[in-house]
Coordinates of C-alpha atoms in Angstrom, one line a residue:
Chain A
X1 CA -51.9 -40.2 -81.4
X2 CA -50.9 -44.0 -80.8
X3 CA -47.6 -44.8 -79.7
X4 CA -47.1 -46.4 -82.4
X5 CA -46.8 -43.3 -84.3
X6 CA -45.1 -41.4 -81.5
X7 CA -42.6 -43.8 -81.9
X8 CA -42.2 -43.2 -86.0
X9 CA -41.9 -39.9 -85.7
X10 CA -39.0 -40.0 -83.2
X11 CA -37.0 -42.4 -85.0
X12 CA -37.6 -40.0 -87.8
X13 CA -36.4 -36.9 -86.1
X14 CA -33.5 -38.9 -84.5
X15 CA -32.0 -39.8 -87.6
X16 CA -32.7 -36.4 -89.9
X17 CA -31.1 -34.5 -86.7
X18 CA -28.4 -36.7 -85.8
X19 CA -27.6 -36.7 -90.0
X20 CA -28.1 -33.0 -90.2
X21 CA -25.5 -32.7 -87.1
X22 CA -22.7 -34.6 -88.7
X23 CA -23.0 -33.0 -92.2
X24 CA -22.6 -29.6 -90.7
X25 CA -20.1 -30.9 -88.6
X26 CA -18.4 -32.5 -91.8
X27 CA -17.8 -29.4 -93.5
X28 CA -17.0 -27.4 -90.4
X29 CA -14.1 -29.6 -90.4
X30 CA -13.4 -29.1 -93.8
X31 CA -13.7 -25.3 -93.6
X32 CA -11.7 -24.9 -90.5
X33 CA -9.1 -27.3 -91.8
X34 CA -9.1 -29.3 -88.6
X35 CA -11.0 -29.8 -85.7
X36 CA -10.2 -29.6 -81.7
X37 CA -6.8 -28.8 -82.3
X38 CA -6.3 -31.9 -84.5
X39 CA -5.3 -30.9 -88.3
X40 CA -7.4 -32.4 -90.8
X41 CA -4.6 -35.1 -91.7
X42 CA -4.8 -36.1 -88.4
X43 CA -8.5 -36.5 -88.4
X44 CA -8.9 -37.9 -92.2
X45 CA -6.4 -40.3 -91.9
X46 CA -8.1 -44.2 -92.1
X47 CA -5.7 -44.9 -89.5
X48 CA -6.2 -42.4 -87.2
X49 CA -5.6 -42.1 -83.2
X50 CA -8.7 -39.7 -82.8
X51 CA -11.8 -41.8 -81.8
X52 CA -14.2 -41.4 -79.2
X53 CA -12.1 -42.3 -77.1
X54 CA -10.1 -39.3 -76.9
X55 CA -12.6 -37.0 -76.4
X56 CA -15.7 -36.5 -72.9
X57 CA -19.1 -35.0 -73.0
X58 CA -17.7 -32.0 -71.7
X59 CA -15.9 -31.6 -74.5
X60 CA -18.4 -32.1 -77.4
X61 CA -20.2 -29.8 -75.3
X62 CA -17.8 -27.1 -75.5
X63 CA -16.8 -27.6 -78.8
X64 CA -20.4 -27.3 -80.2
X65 CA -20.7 -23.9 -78.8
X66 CA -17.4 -22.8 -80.3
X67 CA -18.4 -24.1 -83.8
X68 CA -16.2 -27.1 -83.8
X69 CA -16.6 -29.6 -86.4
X70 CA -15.5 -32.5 -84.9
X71 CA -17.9 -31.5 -81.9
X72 CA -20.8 -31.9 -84.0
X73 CA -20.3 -35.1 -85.4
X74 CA -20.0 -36.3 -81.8
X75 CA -23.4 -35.1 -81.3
X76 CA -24.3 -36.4 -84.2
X77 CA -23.4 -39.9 -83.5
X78 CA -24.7 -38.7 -80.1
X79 CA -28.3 -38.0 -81.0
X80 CA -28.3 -41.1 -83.4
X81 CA -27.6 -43.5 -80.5
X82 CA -29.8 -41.7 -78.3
X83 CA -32.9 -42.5 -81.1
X84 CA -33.7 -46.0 -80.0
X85 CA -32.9 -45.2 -76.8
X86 CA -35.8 -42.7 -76.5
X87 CA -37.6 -45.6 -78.3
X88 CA -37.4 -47.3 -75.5
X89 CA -38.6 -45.3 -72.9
X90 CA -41.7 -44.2 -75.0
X91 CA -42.7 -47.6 -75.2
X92 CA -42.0 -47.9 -70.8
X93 CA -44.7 -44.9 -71.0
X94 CA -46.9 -46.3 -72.6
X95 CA -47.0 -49.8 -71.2
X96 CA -46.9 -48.3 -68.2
X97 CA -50.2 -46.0 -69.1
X98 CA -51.9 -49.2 -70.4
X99 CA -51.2 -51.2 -66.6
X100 CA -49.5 -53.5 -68.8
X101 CA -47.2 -55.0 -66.1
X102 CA -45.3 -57.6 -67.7
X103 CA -44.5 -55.7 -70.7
X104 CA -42.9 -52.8 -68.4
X105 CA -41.3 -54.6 -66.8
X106 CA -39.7 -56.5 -69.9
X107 CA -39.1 -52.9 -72.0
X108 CA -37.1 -51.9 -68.4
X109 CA -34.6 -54.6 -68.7
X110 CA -33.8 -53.3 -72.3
X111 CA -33.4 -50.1 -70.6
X112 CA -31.3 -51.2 -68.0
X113 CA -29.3 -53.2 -70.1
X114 CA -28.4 -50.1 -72.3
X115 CA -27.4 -48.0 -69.4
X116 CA -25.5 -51.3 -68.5
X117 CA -23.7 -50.6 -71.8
X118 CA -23.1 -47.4 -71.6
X119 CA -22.6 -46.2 -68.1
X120 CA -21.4 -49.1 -65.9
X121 CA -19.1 -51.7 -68.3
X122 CA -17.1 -48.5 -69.3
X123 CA -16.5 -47.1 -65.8
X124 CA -15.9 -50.5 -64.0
X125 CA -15.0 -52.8 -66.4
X126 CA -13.1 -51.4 -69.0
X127 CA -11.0 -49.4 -67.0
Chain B
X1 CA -5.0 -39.8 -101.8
X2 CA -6.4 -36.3 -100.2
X3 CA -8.7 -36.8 -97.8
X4 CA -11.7 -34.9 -99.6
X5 CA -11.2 -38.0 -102.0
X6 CA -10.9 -40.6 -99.1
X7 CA -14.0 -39.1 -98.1
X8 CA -15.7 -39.3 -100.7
X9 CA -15.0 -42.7 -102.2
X10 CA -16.2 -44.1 -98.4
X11 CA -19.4 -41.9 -98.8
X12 CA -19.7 -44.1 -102.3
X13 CA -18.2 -47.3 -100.9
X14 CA -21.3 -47.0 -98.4
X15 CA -23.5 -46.1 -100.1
X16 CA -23.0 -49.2 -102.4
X17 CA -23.2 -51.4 -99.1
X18 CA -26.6 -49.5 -98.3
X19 CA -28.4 -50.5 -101.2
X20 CA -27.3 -54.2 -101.7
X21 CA -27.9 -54.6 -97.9
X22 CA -31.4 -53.5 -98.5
X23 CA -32.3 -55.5 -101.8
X24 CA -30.5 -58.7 -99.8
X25 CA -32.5 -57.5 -96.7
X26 CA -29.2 -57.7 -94.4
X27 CA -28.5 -54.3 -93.8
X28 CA -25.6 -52.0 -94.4
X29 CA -22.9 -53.3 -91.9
X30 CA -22.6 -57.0 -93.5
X31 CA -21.8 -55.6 -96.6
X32 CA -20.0 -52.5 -95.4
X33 CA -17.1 -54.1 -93.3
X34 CA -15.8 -56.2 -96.2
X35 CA -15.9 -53.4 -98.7
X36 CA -14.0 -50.9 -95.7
X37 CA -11.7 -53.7 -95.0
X38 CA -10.9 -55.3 -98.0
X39 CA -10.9 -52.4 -100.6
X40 CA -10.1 -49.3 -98.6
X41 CA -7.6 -50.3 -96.0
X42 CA -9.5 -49.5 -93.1
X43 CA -8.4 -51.2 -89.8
X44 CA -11.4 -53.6 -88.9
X45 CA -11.5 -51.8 -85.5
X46 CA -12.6 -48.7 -87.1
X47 CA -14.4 -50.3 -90.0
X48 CA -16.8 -52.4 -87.1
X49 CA -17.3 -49.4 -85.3
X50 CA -18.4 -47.6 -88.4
X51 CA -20.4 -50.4 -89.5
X52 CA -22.4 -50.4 -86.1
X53 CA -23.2 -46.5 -85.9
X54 CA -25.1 -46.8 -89.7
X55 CA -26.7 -49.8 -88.4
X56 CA -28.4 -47.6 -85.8
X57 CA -29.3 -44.9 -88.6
X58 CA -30.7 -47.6 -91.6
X59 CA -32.5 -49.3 -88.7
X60 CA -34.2 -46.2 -87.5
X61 CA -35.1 -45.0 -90.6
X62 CA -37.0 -47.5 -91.8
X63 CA -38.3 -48.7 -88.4
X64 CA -40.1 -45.6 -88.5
X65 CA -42.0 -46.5 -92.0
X66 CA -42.9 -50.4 -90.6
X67 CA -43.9 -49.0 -87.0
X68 CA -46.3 -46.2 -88.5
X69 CA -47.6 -49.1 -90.9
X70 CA -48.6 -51.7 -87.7
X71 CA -46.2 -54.5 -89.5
X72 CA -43.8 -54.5 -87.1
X73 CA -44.5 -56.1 -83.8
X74 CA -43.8 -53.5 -80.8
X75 CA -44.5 -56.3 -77.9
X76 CA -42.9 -59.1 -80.0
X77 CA -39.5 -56.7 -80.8
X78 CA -39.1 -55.5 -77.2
X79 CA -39.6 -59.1 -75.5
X80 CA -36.9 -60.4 -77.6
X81 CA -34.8 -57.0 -77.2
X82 CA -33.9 -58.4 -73.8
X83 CA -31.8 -60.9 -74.9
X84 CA -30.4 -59.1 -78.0
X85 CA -29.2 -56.3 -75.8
X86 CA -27.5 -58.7 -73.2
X87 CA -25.8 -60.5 -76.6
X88 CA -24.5 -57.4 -77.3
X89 CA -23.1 -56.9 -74.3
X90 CA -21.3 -60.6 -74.1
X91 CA -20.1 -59.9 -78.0
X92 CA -19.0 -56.3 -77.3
X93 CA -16.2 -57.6 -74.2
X94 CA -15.8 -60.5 -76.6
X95 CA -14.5 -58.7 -79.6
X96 CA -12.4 -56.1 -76.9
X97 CA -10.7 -59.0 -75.5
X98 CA -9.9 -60.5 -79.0
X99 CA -8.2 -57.2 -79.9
X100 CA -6.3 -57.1 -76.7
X101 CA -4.9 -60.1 -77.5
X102 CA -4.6 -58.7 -81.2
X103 CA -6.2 -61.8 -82.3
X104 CA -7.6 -59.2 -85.5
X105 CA -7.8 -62.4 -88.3
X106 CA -10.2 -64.0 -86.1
X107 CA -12.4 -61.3 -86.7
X108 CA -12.0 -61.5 -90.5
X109 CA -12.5 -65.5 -90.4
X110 CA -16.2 -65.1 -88.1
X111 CA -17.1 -62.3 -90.7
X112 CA -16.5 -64.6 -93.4
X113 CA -18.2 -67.2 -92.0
X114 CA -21.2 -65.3 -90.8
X115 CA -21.3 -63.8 -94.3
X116 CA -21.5 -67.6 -96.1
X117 CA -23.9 -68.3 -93.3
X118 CA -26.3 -65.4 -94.4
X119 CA -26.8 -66.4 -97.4
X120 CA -29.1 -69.5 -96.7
X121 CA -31.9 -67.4 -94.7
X122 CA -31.6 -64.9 -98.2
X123 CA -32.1 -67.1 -100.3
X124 CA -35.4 -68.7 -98.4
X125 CA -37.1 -65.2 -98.0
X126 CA -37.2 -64.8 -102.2
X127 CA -39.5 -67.6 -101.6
X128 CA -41.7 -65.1 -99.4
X129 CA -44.4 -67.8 -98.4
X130 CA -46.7 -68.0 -95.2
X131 CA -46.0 -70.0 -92.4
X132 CA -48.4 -73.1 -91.2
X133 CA -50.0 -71.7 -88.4
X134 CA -49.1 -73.4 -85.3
X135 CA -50.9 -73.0 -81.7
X136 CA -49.4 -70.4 -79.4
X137 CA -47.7 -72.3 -76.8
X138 CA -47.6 -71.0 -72.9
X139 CA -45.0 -69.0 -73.2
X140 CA -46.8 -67.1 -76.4
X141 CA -49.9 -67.3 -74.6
X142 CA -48.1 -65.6 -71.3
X143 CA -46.7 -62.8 -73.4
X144 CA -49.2 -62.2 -75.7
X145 CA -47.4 -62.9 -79.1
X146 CA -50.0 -62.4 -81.7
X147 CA -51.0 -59.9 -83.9
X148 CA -52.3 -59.0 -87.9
X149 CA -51.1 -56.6 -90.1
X150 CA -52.4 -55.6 -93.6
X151 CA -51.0 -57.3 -96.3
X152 CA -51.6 -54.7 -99.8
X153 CA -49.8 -57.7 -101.7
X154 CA -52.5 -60.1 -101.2
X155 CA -55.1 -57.5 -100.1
X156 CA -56.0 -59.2 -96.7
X157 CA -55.4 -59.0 -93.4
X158 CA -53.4 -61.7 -92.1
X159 CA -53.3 -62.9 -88.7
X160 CA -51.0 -65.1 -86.5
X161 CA -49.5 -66.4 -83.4
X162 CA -46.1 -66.7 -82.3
X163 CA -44.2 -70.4 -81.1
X164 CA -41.5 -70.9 -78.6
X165 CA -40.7 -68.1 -77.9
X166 CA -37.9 -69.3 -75.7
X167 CA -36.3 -70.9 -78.6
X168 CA -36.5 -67.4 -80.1
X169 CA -34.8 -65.9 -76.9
X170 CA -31.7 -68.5 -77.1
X171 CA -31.3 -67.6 -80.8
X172 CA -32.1 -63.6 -80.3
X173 CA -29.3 -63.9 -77.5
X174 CA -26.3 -64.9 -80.3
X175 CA -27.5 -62.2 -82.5
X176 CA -26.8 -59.9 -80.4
X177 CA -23.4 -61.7 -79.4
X178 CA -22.5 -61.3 -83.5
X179 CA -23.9 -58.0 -83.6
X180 CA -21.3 -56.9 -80.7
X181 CA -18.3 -59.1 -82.1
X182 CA -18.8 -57.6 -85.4
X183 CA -20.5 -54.4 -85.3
X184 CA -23.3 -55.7 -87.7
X185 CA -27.2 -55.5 -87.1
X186 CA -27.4 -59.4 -87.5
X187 CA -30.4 -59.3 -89.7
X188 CA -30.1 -62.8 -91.0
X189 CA -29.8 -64.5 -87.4
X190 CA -32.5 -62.1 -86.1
X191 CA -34.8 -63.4 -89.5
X192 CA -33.8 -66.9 -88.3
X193 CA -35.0 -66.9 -84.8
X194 CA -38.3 -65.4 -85.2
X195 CA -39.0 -67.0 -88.9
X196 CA -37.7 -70.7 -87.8
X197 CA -38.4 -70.6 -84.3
X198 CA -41.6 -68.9 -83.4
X199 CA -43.0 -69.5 -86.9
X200 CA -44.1 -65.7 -87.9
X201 CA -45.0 -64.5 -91.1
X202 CA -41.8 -62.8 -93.4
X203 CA -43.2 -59.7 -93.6
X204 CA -43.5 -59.5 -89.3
X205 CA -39.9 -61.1 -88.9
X206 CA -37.8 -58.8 -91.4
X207 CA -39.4 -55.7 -89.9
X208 CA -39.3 -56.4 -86.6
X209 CA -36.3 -57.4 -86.9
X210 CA -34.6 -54.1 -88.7
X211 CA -36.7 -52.4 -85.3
X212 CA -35.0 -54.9 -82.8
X213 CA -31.7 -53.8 -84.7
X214 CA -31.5 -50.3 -83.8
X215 CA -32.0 -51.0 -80.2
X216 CA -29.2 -54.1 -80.0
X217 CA -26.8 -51.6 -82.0
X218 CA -27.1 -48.7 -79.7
X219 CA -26.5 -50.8 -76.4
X220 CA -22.7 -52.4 -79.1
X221 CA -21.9 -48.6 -79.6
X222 CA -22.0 -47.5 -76.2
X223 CA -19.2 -50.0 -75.2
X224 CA -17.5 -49.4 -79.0
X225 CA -17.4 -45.7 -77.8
X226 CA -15.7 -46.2 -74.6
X227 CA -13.3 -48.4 -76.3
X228 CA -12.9 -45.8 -79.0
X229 CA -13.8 -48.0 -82.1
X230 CA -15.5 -45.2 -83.5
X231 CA -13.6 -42.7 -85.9
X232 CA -15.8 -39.6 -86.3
X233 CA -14.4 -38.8 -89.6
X234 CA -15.2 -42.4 -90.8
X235 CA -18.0 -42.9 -89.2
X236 CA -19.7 -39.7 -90.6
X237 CA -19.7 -40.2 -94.4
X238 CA -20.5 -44.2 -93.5
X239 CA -23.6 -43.3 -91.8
X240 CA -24.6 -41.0 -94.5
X241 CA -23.7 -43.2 -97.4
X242 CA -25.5 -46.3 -96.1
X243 CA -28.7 -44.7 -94.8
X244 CA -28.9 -42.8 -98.5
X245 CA -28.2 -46.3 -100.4
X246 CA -30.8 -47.9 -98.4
X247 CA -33.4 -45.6 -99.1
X248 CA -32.4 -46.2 -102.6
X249 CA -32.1 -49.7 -102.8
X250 CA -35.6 -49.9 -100.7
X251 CA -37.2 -48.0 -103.6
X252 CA -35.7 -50.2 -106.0
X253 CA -36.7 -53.3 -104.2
X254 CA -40.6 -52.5 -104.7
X255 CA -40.2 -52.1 -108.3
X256 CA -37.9 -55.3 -108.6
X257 CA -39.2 -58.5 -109.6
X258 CA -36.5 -60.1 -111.4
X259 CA -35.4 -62.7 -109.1
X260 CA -31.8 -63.3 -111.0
X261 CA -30.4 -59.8 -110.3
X262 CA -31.0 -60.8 -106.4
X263 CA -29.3 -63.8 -107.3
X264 CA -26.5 -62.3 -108.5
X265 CA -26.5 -59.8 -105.5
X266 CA -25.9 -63.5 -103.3
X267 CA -22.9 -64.3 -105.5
X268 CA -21.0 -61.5 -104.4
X269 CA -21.9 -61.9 -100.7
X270 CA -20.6 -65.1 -100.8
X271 CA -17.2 -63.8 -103.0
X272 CA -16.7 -61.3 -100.1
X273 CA -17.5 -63.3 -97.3
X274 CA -14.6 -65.9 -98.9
X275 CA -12.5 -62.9 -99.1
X276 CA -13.2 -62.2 -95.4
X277 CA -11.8 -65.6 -94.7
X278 CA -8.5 -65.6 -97.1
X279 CA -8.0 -62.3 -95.4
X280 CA -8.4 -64.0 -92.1
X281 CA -6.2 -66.7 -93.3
X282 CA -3.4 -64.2 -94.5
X283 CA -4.0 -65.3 -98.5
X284 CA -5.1 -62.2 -99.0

């Protein structure tokens, strides 16, 4: 199999999980009435406090295991972010397989400006 | 209104924004944060953050389709990715410090304008032609910026070279600024910089494009999260309702000919993207 088509098939999964996580999360809400001790007014409501923010990793972590709905739409969202992300490191794999310098290089910056993104503006300079 | 109903008319609301982002080829979010904003009175925080999360989803769903096919451009997407990704960056800190200030209409008056703005690049790819081959220059040549793809249209396989690719980098860069700043994929300014300035075929620059978008959206959400711009319970039915009008409006699109429905599909990009700025303005 080409990478090309690795590729497809991850963005594929990515999205059907990632979708699949935040319907059942959806209606867990629904069912439950609420979500993480939040009532579903609280939660529904276009104005909201609850955002992602408010909650950690540990926390979607736990909540998944204890059938919380709002849990799973965190992973959800999770998973879905994650998709290109995985993208991207398949592609540093296989550039990397082919001796293609240059281009590993190149498909590491993306990379590292992701994690940039994610891991260092929030911690240093956000807050 | 209960919140089963609020649910449900954003589920519709996007999935609306889905399938005229597809037949106008700009994606979801352009559409999306007008219709959140304007007609269900969500705050444009929210309605960004929203709008950037279904990005990820329409873009990785189709990317998947375009990247099986070999239209799509892996080396050409990830050398420009580097400078999408640092635009998001620079448009993500951007749009945080605007809200800090609570600077909010200036938010609605860019969208507006971006909107207007996205309408030219539209328009041209009706059109659909190929581009005059140019020579590959040295930094196409360095890079490697060629490729061919099957065209079933035409029933040939059509080759070509990339130009300037630096010129493609400067304009890749602001895409991803706008794509941070407003939570949108940027398609149109993505179109422009590989379409106008490195002179590759439609086909090559809309889909590489929608698999450059996924990648520049992921790296605006990770600083949207921290900054808690994303609402779970909005986000979830607006990354359901846009991916499933997509798909829709991508079948529809194959079977479409009639260029005047498109047309009329442009009028009402440009009615909401004045809307954006009367909102801006505080007409509206």
């Amino acid at each position: 199999m080409e990478v090309e088509d690795v590729i497809s098939y991850s963005l594929i999964v990515g999205v059907v999980a990632s979708i699949l996580l935040i319907i059942i999360g959806v209606v867990l809400i629904f069912v439950h009435d609420g979500a993480q001790g939040f009532t579903l007014e609280q939660i529904g409501n276009v104005h909201s406090f609850i955002n992602t923010s408010t909650t950690t990793p540990e926390k979607v972590v736990q909540g998944v295991q204890k059938l919380d709905g709002l849990s799973f739409v965190y992973l959800g969202l999770i998973v879905l972010i994650a998709t290109p992300i995985i993208r991207v490191i398949l592609l540093i794999g296989d550039f990397l397989k082919n001796r293609d310098l240059l281009y590993t290089i190149l498909s590491l910056i993306v990379l590292i400006n992701i994690l940039i993104a994610i891991f260092i503006v929030p911690d240093y300079i956000i807050k | 209104m209960s919140i089963i109903l609020t649910f449900l008319s954003i589920l519709i609301f996007s999935m609306l924004a889905g399938f005229l982002g597809s037949l106008t080829g700009l994606g979801g979010g352009t559409v999306l944060v007008p219709i959140l904003t304007l007609y269900l009175g969500i705050p444009i925080i929210y309605a960004t953050g929203s709008s950037l999360i279904s990005t990820i989803a329409t873009s990785s769903g189709s990317a998947s389709a375009y990247v099986k096919e070999r239209i799509t451009s892996v080396r050409i997407g990830i050398s420009l990715e580097i400078a999408t990704t640092a635009g998001s960056i620079v448009g993500s800190l951007t749009v945080a410090y605007i809200y800090s200030l609570r600077l909010q209409y200036l938010v609605y008056i860019i969208f507006g304008i971006v909107l207007l703005f996205s309408i030219y690049p539209t328009l041209k790819k009706m059109k659909g032609e190929f581009p005059t081959p140019k020579p590959p220059d040295w930094t196409t040549k360095a890079l490697n910026l060629y490729g061919e793809y099957f065209d079933p249209a035409n029933n040939t396989t059509v080759k070509y070279w990339g130009v300037r690719w630096w010129l493609g980098l400067i304009v890749m860069f602001f895409a991803g600024f706008i794509s941070g700043l407003l939570g949108i994929g940027s398609g149109a300014l993505k179109v422009i910089g590989m379409d106008y300035a490195m002179n590759l075929p439609m086909k090559v620059t809309t889909t590489t494009s929608n698999f450059m978008i996924g990648v520049t959206a992921a790296t605006g959400s990770g600083i949207y999260w921290a900054l808690g711009y994303i609402q779970p319970f909005l986000a979830a039915p607006t990354a359901i309702g846009v991916l499933m009008g997509s798909l829709i409006g991508t079948r529809v699109l194959v079977r479409m000919k009639n260029k005047r429905i498109r047309a009329v599909f442009l009028i009402i990009l440009g009615f909401l993207g004045v809307q954006m700025i009367l909102r801006g303005l505080g007409v509206l």
